[in-house]
Tab-separated table of N, CA and C in Angstrom:
chain	number	residue	atom	x	y	z
A	245	UNK	N	70.796	-79.499	-3.399
A	245	UNK	CA	70.194	-78.727	-3.646
A	245	UNK	C	71.303	-77.348	-3.430
A	246	UNK	N	71.506	-76.628	-4.187
A	246	UNK	CA	72.137	-75.552	-4.870
A	246	UNK	C	71.385	-74.490	-4.256
A	247	UNK	N	71.631	-73.308	-3.755
A	247	UNK	CA	70.882	-72.356	-3.977
A	247	UNK	C	70.951	-71.388	-5.125
A	248	UNK	N	70.085	-71.313	-5.393
A	248	UNK	CA	69.867	-70.142	-6.592
A	248	UNK	C	70.178	-68.651	-6.188
A	249	UNK	N	70.928	-68.351	-6.954
A	249	UNK	CA	71.545	-67.357	-6.018
A	249	UNK	C	70.355	-65.762	-7.518
A	250	UNK	N	69.892	-64.594	-6.451
A	250	UNK	CA	69.425	-63.712	-6.372
A	250	UNK	C	69.745	-63.084	-6.990
A	251	UNK	N	69.329	-62.329	-8.345
A	251	UNK	CA	69.738	-60.872	-8.759
A	251	UNK	C	68.646	-60.073	-8.413
A	252	UNK	N	69.602	-59.101	-8.015
A	252	UNK	CA	68.714	-57.394	-7.454
A	252	UNK	C	68.845	-56.798	-8.689
A	253	UNK	N	67.787	-56.233	-8.742
A	253	UNK	CA	67.344	-55.049	-9.381
A	253	UNK	C	67.995	-53.964	-9.564
A	254	UNK	N	68.673	-53.331	-10.719
A	254	UNK	CA	69.955	-52.542	-10.110
A	254	UNK	C	69.197	-51.344	-11.352
A	255	UNK	N	69.787	-50.043	-10.477
A	255	UNK	CA	69.628	-48.820	-11.932
A	255	UNK	C	69.873	-49.010	-13.396
A	256	UNK	N	69.328	-48.545	-14.322
A	256	UNK	CA	70.473	-48.686	-15.124
A	256	UNK	C	71.803	-47.901	-14.932
A	257	UNK	N	72.826	-48.126	-15.901
A	257	UNK	CA	73.656	-47.562	-16.224
A	257	UNK	C	73.666	-46.072	-16.496
A	258	UNK	N	74.155	-45.292	-15.380
A	258	UNK	CA	74.042	-43.675	-15.704
A	258	UNK	C	73.060	-43.106	-14.486
A	259	UNK	N	71.886	-43.992	-14.758
A	259	UNK	CA	71.140	-43.579	-13.142
A	259	UNK	C	69.677	-43.637	-13.960
A	260	UNK	N	68.915	-43.777	-13.123
A	260	UNK	CA	67.699	-42.694	-14.294
A	260	UNK	C	67.688	-41.446	-14.120
A	261	UNK	N	66.146	-40.805	-15.161
A	261	UNK	CA	66.361	-39.265	-15.787
A	261	UNK	C	65.939	-38.669	-14.189
A	262	UNK	N	65.703	-37.434	-14.662
A	262	UNK	CA	65.138	-36.598	-13.464
A	262	UNK	C	63.417	-36.710	-13.708
A	263	UNK	N	62.770	-36.716	-12.134
A	263	UNK	CA	61.925	-37.201	-11.755
A	263	UNK	C	60.928	-35.428	-11.864
A	264	UNK	N	60.084	-35.503	-12.793
A	264	UNK	CA	58.771	-34.089	-12.831
A	264	UNK	C	57.628	-34.447	-11.800
A	265	UNK	N	57.869	-33.735	-10.953
A	265	UNK	CA	56.794	-33.478	-9.869
A	265	UNK	C	56.288	-32.421	-9.316
A	266	UNK	N	56.225	-31.747	-10.256
A	266	UNK	CA	55.863	-30.281	-10.499
A	266	UNK	C	54.402	-30.372	-10.920
A	267	UNK	N	53.283	-29.704	-10.403
A	267	UNK	CA	51.538	-29.893	-11.223
A	267	UNK	C	51.572	-29.329	-12.609
A	268	UNK	N	51.356	-29.978	-13.961
A	268	UNK	CA	50.764	-28.994	-14.761
A	268	UNK	C	49.796	-29.121	-15.175
A	269	UNK	N	49.129	-28.178	-15.069
A	269	UNK	CA	47.820	-27.634	-14.614
A	269	UNK	C	47.817	-26.725	-15.873
A	270	UNK	N	46.480	-27.272	-17.028
A	270	UNK	CA	46.545	-25.915	-18.300
A	270	UNK	C	46.575	-24.735	-17.187
A	271	UNK	N	46.503	-23.732	-18.220
A	271	UNK	CA	46.367	-22.542	-17.970
A	271	UNK	C	44.730	-22.305	-17.863
A	272	UNK	N	43.475	-21.685	-17.541
A	272	UNK	CA	42.088	-21.239	-17.262
A	272	UNK	C	41.984	-19.832	-17.084
A	273	UNK	N	41.354	-19.132	-17.705
A	273	UNK	CA	40.375	-17.795	-17.617
A	273	UNK	C	41.884	-16.892	-18.082
A	274	UNK	N	41.210	-16.198	-17.669
A	274	UNK	CA	41.932	-14.699	-18.031
A	274	UNK	C	42.808	-14.253	-16.798
A	275	UNK	N	43.727	-13.359	-17.489
A	275	UNK	CA	44.522	-12.519	-15.919
A	275	UNK	C	44.329	-12.032	-15.524
A	276	UNK	N	44.851	-11.594	-14.351
A	276	UNK	CA	43.989	-10.753	-13.078
A	276	UNK	C	43.835	-9.453	-14.194
A	277	UNK	N	44.296	-8.924	-15.023
A	277	UNK	CA	45.287	-7.488	-15.405
A	277	UNK	C	43.399	-7.303	-16.232
A	278	UNK	N	43.320	-8.386	-17.119
A	278	UNK	CA	41.659	-8.351	-18.031
A	278	UNK	C	40.793	-8.354	-17.339
A	279	UNK	N	40.829	-9.293	-15.679
A	279	UNK	CA	40.163	-9.532	-14.943
A	279	UNK	C	39.373	-7.982	-14.927
A	280	UNK	N	40.217	-7.273	-14.272
A	280	UNK	CA	40.433	-5.745	-13.767
A	280	UNK	C	39.326	-4.970	-14.266
A	281	UNK	N	40.670	-5.067	-15.651
A	281	UNK	CA	39.870	-3.927	-16.485
A	281	UNK	C	38.168	-4.532	-17.076
A	282	UNK	N	38.120	-5.789	-17.188
A	282	UNK	CA	36.636	-5.897	-17.010
A	282	UNK	C	35.748	-5.868	-16.189
A	283	UNK	N	36.064	-5.140	-15.307
A	283	UNK	CA	35.333	-5.172	-14.151
A	283	UNK	C	35.001	-3.787	-14.376
A	284	UNK	N	35.952	-3.321	-14.317
A	284	UNK	CA	35.601	-1.879	-14.763
A	284	UNK	C	35.131	-0.983	-15.236
A	285	UNK	N	34.972	-1.470	-16.840
A	285	UNK	CA	34.372	-1.431	-17.647
A	285	UNK	C	32.789	-1.934	-17.971
A	286	UNK	N	32.251	-2.885	-16.817
A	286	UNK	CA	31.161	-3.225	-16.190
A	286	UNK	C	30.790	-2.097	-15.211
A	287	UNK	N	31.549	-1.636	-14.249
A	287	UNK	CA	31.062	-0.821	-13.635
A	287	UNK	C	30.530	0.356	-14.405
A	288	UNK	N	31.584	1.101	-15.274
A	288	UNK	CA	31.198	2.309	-15.889
A	288	UNK	C	30.002	2.437	-16.759
A	289	UNK	N	29.681	0.748	-17.051
A	289	UNK	CA	28.917	1.002	-18.298
A	289	UNK	C	27.477	0.618	-17.326
A	290	UNK	N	27.357	0.226	-15.935
A	290	UNK	CA	26.010	0.320	-15.315
A	290	UNK	C	26.122	2.111	-14.934
A	291	UNK	N	26.701	2.657	-14.136
A	291	UNK	CA	26.746	3.862	-14.248
A	291	UNK	C	26.258	4.499	-15.170
A	292	UNK	N	26.896	4.043	-16.720
A	292	UNK	CA	26.214	4.798	-17.876
A	292	UNK	C	24.478	4.593	-17.994
A	293	UNK	N	24.440	2.862	-17.976
A	293	UNK	CA	22.597	2.574	-18.070
A	293	UNK	C	22.331	3.713	-16.675
A	294	UNK	N	22.538	3.921	-16.080
A	294	UNK	CA	21.897	4.226	-14.490
A	294	UNK	C	21.574	5.988	-14.787
A	295	UNK	N	22.612	6.635	-15.366
A	295	UNK	CA	22.246	7.592	-15.206
A	295	UNK	C	21.309	7.924	-16.472
A	296	UNK	N	21.806	7.552	-17.433
A	296	UNK	CA	20.773	6.971	-18.224
A	296	UNK	C	19.350	7.006	-18.445
A	297	UNK	N	18.524	6.329	-17.593
A	297	UNK	CA	17.700	6.000	-16.766
A	297	UNK	C	17.275	7.139	-15.709
A	298	UNK	N	18.303	7.732	-14.809
A	298	UNK	CA	17.528	8.782	-14.532
A	298	UNK	C	16.947	9.562	-15.146
A	299	UNK	N	17.746	9.699	-16.111
A	299	UNK	CA	17.018	11.213	-16.872
A	299	UNK	C	16.055	10.801	-17.248
A	300	UNK	N	15.574	9.493	-17.928
A	300	UNK	CA	14.537	9.436	-18.734
A	300	UNK	C	13.353	9.392	-17.701
A	301	UNK	N	13.889	8.873	-16.396
A	301	UNK	CA	12.767	9.319	-15.125
A	301	UNK	C	12.498	10.539	-15.005
A	302	UNK	N	13.106	11.250	-14.981
A	302	UNK	CA	13.271	12.604	-14.970
A	302	UNK	C	12.352	13.446	-15.793
A	303	UNK	N	12.327	12.988	-17.074
A	303	UNK	CA	11.570	13.688	-18.517
A	303	UNK	C	10.246	13.276	-18.375
A	304	UNK	N	9.798	12.010	-17.261
A	304	UNK	CA	8.995	11.431	-17.519
A	304	UNK	C	8.148	11.818	-16.253
A	305	UNK	N	9.086	12.214	-15.066
A	305	UNK	CA	7.978	12.500	-13.951
A	305	UNK	C	7.955	14.358	-14.293
A	306	UNK	N	8.719	14.942	-15.302
A	306	UNK	CA	7.714	16.234	-15.522
A	306	UNK	C	7.449	16.461	-16.381
A	307	UNK	N	7.052	15.229	-17.485
A	307	UNK	CA	5.415	14.617	-18.289
A	307	UNK	C	4.392	14.823	-17.356
A	308	UNK	N	4.198	13.962	-16.568
A	308	UNK	CA	3.764	14.118	-15.091
A	308	UNK	C	3.042	15.036	-14.789
A	309	UNK	N	4.056	15.060	-14.280
A	309	UNK	CA	3.877	16.906	-13.146
A	309	UNK	C	2.987	17.774	-14.288
A	310	UNK	N	3.340	17.609	-16.022
A	310	UNK	CA	2.868	18.969	-16.358
A	310	UNK	C	1.689	18.519	-16.563
A	311	UNK	N	1.236	17.188	-17.105
A	311	UNK	CA	-0.349	16.325	-17.249
A	311	UNK	C	-1.406	17.140	-16.189
A	312	UNK	N	-0.667	16.894	-14.567
A	312	UNK	CA	-1.728	17.101	-13.509
A	312	UNK	C	-1.272	18.739	-13.848
A	313	UNK	N	-0.459	19.528	-13.946
A	313	UNK	CA	-1.079	21.093	-14.021
A	313	UNK	C	-1.680	21.111	-15.219
A	314	UNK	N	-1.752	20.663	-16.115
A	314	UNK	CA	-2.932	20.888	-16.833
A	314	UNK	C	-4.238	20.422	-16.660
A	315	UNK	N	-4.009	19.749	-15.628
A	315	UNK	CA	-5.560	19.000	-15.297
A	315	UNK	C	-6.015	19.504	-13.966
A	316	UNK	N	-5.034	20.334	-13.575
A	316	UNK	CA	-5.955	20.667	-12.318
A	316	UNK	C	-7.208	21.516	-12.191
A	317	UNK	N	-7.329	22.363	-12.738
A	317	UNK	CA	-8.380	23.241	-12.705
A	317	UNK	C	-9.532	22.082	-13.279
A	318	UNK	N	-10.012	21.202	-13.462
A	318	UNK	CA	-10.461	20.351	-14.259
A	318	UNK	C	-10.806	19.706	-12.776
A	319	UNK	N	-10.116	18.955	-11.666
A	319	UNK	CA	-9.710	18.870	-10.831
A	319	UNK	C	-10.191	19.726	-9.357
A	320	UNK	N	-10.299	20.557	-9.603
A	320	UNK	CA	-10.625	21.732	-8.748
A	320	UNK	C	-12.028	21.896	-8.940
A	321	UNK	N	-12.435	21.873	-10.246
A	321	UNK	CA	-14.562	22.213	-10.638
A	321	UNK	C	-14.954	20.999	-10.515
A	322	UNK	N	-14.476	19.755	-10.485
A	322	UNK	CA	-15.312	18.921	-10.115
A	322	UNK	C	-15.400	19.206	-8.608
A	323	UNK	N	-14.447	19.086	-8.043
A	323	UNK	CA	-14.143	18.961	-5.997
A	323	UNK	C	-15.094	20.060	-5.849
A	324	UNK	N	-15.089	21.346	-6.867
A	324	UNK	CA	-16.347	22.102	-5.945
A	324	UNK	C	-17.520	22.033	-6.165
A	325	UNK	N	-17.638	21.529	-7.436
A	325	UNK	CA	-19.208	20.341	-7.835
A	325	UNK	C	-19.928	19.826	-7.266
A	326	UNK	N	-18.909	19.328	-6.429
A	326	UNK	CA	-19.530	18.246	-5.345
A	326	UNK	C	-19.431	18.918	-4.325
A	327	UNK	N	-18.708	19.815	-3.721
A	327	UNK	CA	-19.188	20.100	-2.561
A	327	UNK	C	-20.029	21.513	-1.912
A	328	UNK	N	-20.831	21.571	-3.633
A	328	UNK	CA	-22.085	23.052	-3.947
A	328	UNK	C	-23.255	21.580	-3.704
A	329	UNK	N	-22.828	20.480	-4.652
A	329	UNK	CA	-23.836	19.751	-4.554
A	329	UNK	C	-24.480	18.901	-3.063
A	330	UNK	N	-23.241	18.401	-2.255
A	330	UNK	CA	-23.150	18.394	-0.971
A	330	UNK	C	-23.790	19.159	0.017
A	331	UNK	N	-23.803	20.303	-0.469
A	331	UNK	CA	-24.212	21.596	0.536
A	331	UNK	C	-25.383	21.957	0.290
A	332	UNK	N	-25.643	21.853	-0.835
A	332	UNK	CA	-27.358	21.917	-1.636
A	332	UNK	C	-28.221	20.899	-0.869
A	333	UNK	N	-27.563	20.105	-0.838
A	333	UNK	CA	-28.308	18.403	0.171
A	333	UNK	C	-28.405	18.932	1.473
A	334	UNK	N	-27.338	19.488	2.004
A	334	UNK	CA	-27.612	19.950	3.107
A	334	UNK	C	-28.491	20.798	3.375
A	335	UNK	N	-28.902	21.493	2.838
A	335	UNK	CA	-29.909	22.737	2.990
A	335	UNK	C	-31.201	22.484	2.825
A	336	UNK	N	-31.225	21.558	1.956
A	336	UNK	CA	-32.353	20.818	1.798
A	336	UNK	C	-32.676	20.177	3.316
A	337	UNK	N	-31.918	19.706	3.618
A	337	UNK	CA	-32.108	18.730	4.599
A	337	UNK	C	-32.724	19.597	5.430
A	338	UNK	N	-32.032	20.820	6.028
A	338	UNK	CA	-32.510	21.293	6.969
A	338	UNK	C	-34.038	22.666	6.478
A	339	UNK	N	-34.166	22.877	5.293
A	339	UNK	CA	-35.291	23.242	5.312
A	339	UNK	C	-36.425	22.087	5.590
A	340	UNK	N	-35.859	20.946	5.610
A	340	UNK	CA	-37.030	19.890	5.350
A	340	UNK	C	-37.306	19.752	7.123
A	341	UNK	N	-36.176	19.190	7.983
A	341	UNK	CA	-35.764	19.481	9.694
A	341	UNK	C	-37.120	20.828	10.066
A	342	UNK	N	-36.063	22.020	9.589
A	342	UNK	CA	-36.829	23.393	10.432
A	342	UNK	C	-37.898	24.068	10.016
A	343	UNK	N	-38.325	23.213	9.391
A	343	UNK	CA	-39.583	23.584	8.395
A	343	UNK	C	-40.808	24.176	9.449
A	344	UNK	N	-41.063	24.068	10.951
A	344	UNK	CA	-41.559	24.086	11.900
A	344	UNK	C	-41.661	25.251	12.962
A	345	UNK	N	-40.203	25.512	12.958
A	345	UNK	CA	-39.203	26.397	13.762
A	345	UNK	C	-39.877	27.860	13.142
A	346	UNK	N	-40.838	28.523	13.704
A	346	UNK	CA	-40.958	29.741	13.165
A	346	UNK	C	-39.510	30.851	12.852
A	347	UNK	N	-39.690	31.965	12.082
A	347	UNK	CA	-38.298	32.221	12.082
A	347	UNK	C	-37.274	32.018	11.280
A	348	UNK	N	-36.701	30.842	11.564
A	348	UNK	CA	-35.687	30.142	10.125
A	348	UNK	C	-35.475	30.502	9.074
A	349	UNK	N	-34.243	30.508	9.242
A	349	UNK	CA	-34.073	31.170	7.266
A	349	UNK	C	-32.924	29.974	7.147
A	350	UNK	N	-33.425	29.184	6.422
A	350	UNK	CA	-32.097	28.278	5.680
A	350	UNK	C	-31.540	28.578	5.195
A	351	UNK	N	-30.015	28.259	5.851
A	351	UNK	CA	-28.667	28.424	5.275
A	351	UNK	C	-28.495	29.688	6.411
A	352	UNK	N	-28.092	30.036	7.491
A	352	UNK	CA	-27.606	31.357	8.176
A	352	UNK	C	-26.028	29.999	8.217
A	353	UNK	N	-25.360	30.844	8.048
A	353	UNK	CA	-24.187	30.292	8.576
A	353	UNK	C	-23.651	30.250	9.764
A	354	UNK	N	-22.531	30.747	10.248
A	354	UNK	CA	-22.137	30.130	11.425
A	354	UNK	C	-22.380	31.790	12.235
A	355	UNK	N	-23.006	31.813	13.578
A	355	UNK	CA	-23.584	33.097	14.378
A	355	UNK	C	-24.658	34.149	13.858
A	356	UNK	N	-25.369	33.145	12.564
A	356	UNK	CA	-26.575	33.588	12.694
A	356	UNK	C	-26.148	35.096	11.083
A	357	UNK	N	-25.324	34.876	10.462
A	357	UNK	CA	-24.956	35.623	9.494
A	357	UNK	C	-24.961	33.952	7.919
A	358	UNK	N	-24.821	34.611	6.882
A	358	UNK	CA	-25.286	34.079	5.317
A	358	UNK	C	-23.354	32.958	5.186
A	359	UNK	N	-23.676	32.229	5.359
A	359	UNK	CA	-22.226	31.535	4.554
A	359	UNK	C	-20.971	32.360	4.101
A	360	UNK	N	-21.381	32.753	2.781
A	360	UNK	CA	-20.384	34.145	2.281
A	360	UNK	C	-20.172	35.138	3.060
A	361	UNK	N	-20.511	34.954	4.798
A	361	UNK	CA	-20.102	36.251	4.856
A	361	UNK	C	-19.392	35.800	6.079
A	362	UNK	N	-19.176	34.206	6.876
A	362	UNK	CA	-18.512	33.009	7.059
A	362	UNK	C	-17.394	34.154	7.570
A	363	UNK	N	-16.506	34.101	9.468
A	363	UNK	CA	-15.776	34.789	9.393
A	363	UNK	C	-13.998	34.191	8.597
A	364	UNK	N	-14.171	32.246	8.364
A	364	UNK	CA	-13.425	32.025	7.605
A	364	UNK	C	-12.893	32.290	6.024
A	365	UNK	N	-14.022	32.928	6.122
A	365	UNK	CA	-13.358	33.531	4.530
A	365	UNK	C	-12.572	33.990	3.929
A	366	UNK	N	-11.689	34.861	5.448
A	366	UNK	CA	-10.913	35.284	4.555
A	366	UNK	C	-9.124	34.241	4.284
A	367	UNK	N	-10.194	33.645	5.485
A	367	UNK	CA	-9.104	32.046	4.804
A	367	UNK	C	-9.527	31.117	3.696
A	368	UNK	N	-9.871	31.058	3.269
A	368	UNK	CA	-10.404	30.295	1.969
A	368	UNK	C	-11.512	29.451	2.210
A	369	UNK	N	-12.582	29.599	4.083
A	369	UNK	CA	-13.464	28.916	4.115
A	369	UNK	C	-14.826	29.081	3.130
A	370	UNK	N	-15.787	30.429	3.036
A	370	UNK	CA	-16.857	30.043	2.622
A	370	UNK	C	-18.216	29.045	2.803
A	371	UNK	N	-18.384	28.590	1.619
A	371	UNK	CA	-19.163	27.513	1.687
A	371	UNK	C	-18.595	26.146	1.783
A	372	UNK	N	-17.482	25.788	2.255
A	372	UNK	CA	-16.997	24.364	2.916
A	372	UNK	C	-16.844	24.084	4.365
A	373	UNK	N	-16.551	26.102	4.801
A	373	UNK	CA	-16.947	26.219	6.277
A	373	UNK	C	-18.173	25.888	6.576
A	374	UNK	N	-19.075	26.404	5.505
A	374	UNK	CA	-20.639	26.128	6.173
A	374	UNK	C	-20.991	24.542	6.119
A	375	UNK	N	-20.039	24.220	4.781
A	375	UNK	CA	-20.991	22.382	4.746
A	375	UNK	C	-20.278	21.882	5.769
A	376	UNK	N	-19.661	22.314	6.181
A	376	UNK	CA	-18.613	20.764	7.154
A	376	UNK	C	-19.428	21.459	8.967
A	377	UNK	N	-20.061	22.736	8.948
A	377	UNK	CA	-20.479	23.191	10.232
A	377	UNK	C	-21.916	22.603	10.287
A	378	UNK	N	-22.927	22.359	9.850
A	378	UNK	CA	-23.774	21.440	9.330
A	378	UNK	C	-23.783	20.633	10.003
A	379	UNK	N	-25.038	20.282	11.100
A	379	UNK	CA	-25.095	19.206	12.260
A	379	UNK	C	-25.185	17.768	11.322
A	380	UNK	N	-25.540	18.282	9.972
A	380	UNK	CA	-25.875	16.660	8.808
A	380	UNK	C	-24.480	15.777	9.358
A	381	UNK	N	-23.033	16.438	9.698
A	381	UNK	CA	-21.836	15.696	9.245
A	381	UNK	C	-21.309	15.549	10.173
A	382	UNK	N	-21.479	14.339	10.821
A	382	UNK	CA	-20.977	13.658	11.956
A	382	UNK	C	-19.724	12.896	12.323
A	383	UNK	N	-19.153	13.178	12.479
A	383	UNK	CA	-18.015	12.523	11.970
A	383	UNK	C	-16.288	13.453	11.471
A	384	UNK	N	-17.119	14.425	11.115
A	384	UNK	CA	-15.983	15.070	10.277
A	384	UNK	C	-15.642	15.918	11.373
A	385	UNK	N	-13.859	16.230	11.007
A	385	UNK	CA	-13.193	16.690	12.254
A	385	UNK	C	-14.049	18.586	12.115
A	386	UNK	N	-14.100	19.077	12.792
A	386	UNK	CA	-14.994	20.032	12.788
A	386	UNK	C	-16.197	20.403	12.757
A	387	UNK	N	-17.130	19.548	12.154
A	387	UNK	CA	-18.562	19.633	11.970
A	387	UNK	C	-19.276	19.513	13.427
A	388	UNK	N	-19.848	20.541	12.986
A	388	UNK	CA	-20.610	20.965	14.084
A	388	UNK	C	-20.487	21.388	15.647
A	389	UNK	N	-19.021	21.707	15.699
A	389	UNK	CA	-18.501	22.107	17.005
A	389	UNK	C	-17.615	23.549	16.583
A	390	UNK	N	-17.810	24.379	17.807
A	390	UNK	CA	-16.754	25.179	17.343
A	390	UNK	C	-15.276	25.453	17.994
A	391	UNK	N	-15.344	23.902	18.389
A	391	UNK	CA	-13.831	24.075	18.808
A	391	UNK	C	-13.088	23.008	17.704
A	392	UNK	N	-13.540	22.047	17.118
A	392	UNK	CA	-12.388	21.085	16.104
A	392	UNK	C	-12.747	19.822	16.170
A	393	UNK	N	-13.215	19.519	17.163
A	393	UNK	CA	-12.968	18.073	17.728
A	393	UNK	C	-13.938	17.338	18.152
A	394	UNK	N	-14.269	16.033	17.375
A	394	UNK	CA	-15.217	15.629	17.103
A	394	UNK	C	-15.855	14.585	18.738
A	395	UNK	N	-16.846	14.937	18.311
A	395	UNK	CA	-18.840	14.895	19.466
A	395	UNK	C	-18.422	13.603	19.371
């Protein structure tokens, strides 16, 4: 038996064509310059919105302050009314407690003088100072003490 002759594969005449070995990916997204422009545009839009919101917030704050200023006399009157009510209750309680003491005047303020002649009157004390110096106001700083400490 004769050995059959093996035919070796050979390249075609003239050789093979060039092999394309580069990656051929499709172009994706925006270019660098357009991304930069988009980022700067977003930045300026954000700044504009912040400035706009700060102006609105400042306008609302001014409106709130004006409303507070307009209502300040009402709040002060309510506070004064509440203080006078508490002072009257203190004086009534003092009259009940000290009714058996001869010569006791209900309501003399500090050092035997009236509440309106209190030495703190020049600093805005007056009735409020007389209220805080009554013995029934324990726990309040300065109440019932000339040193201004809690007892």
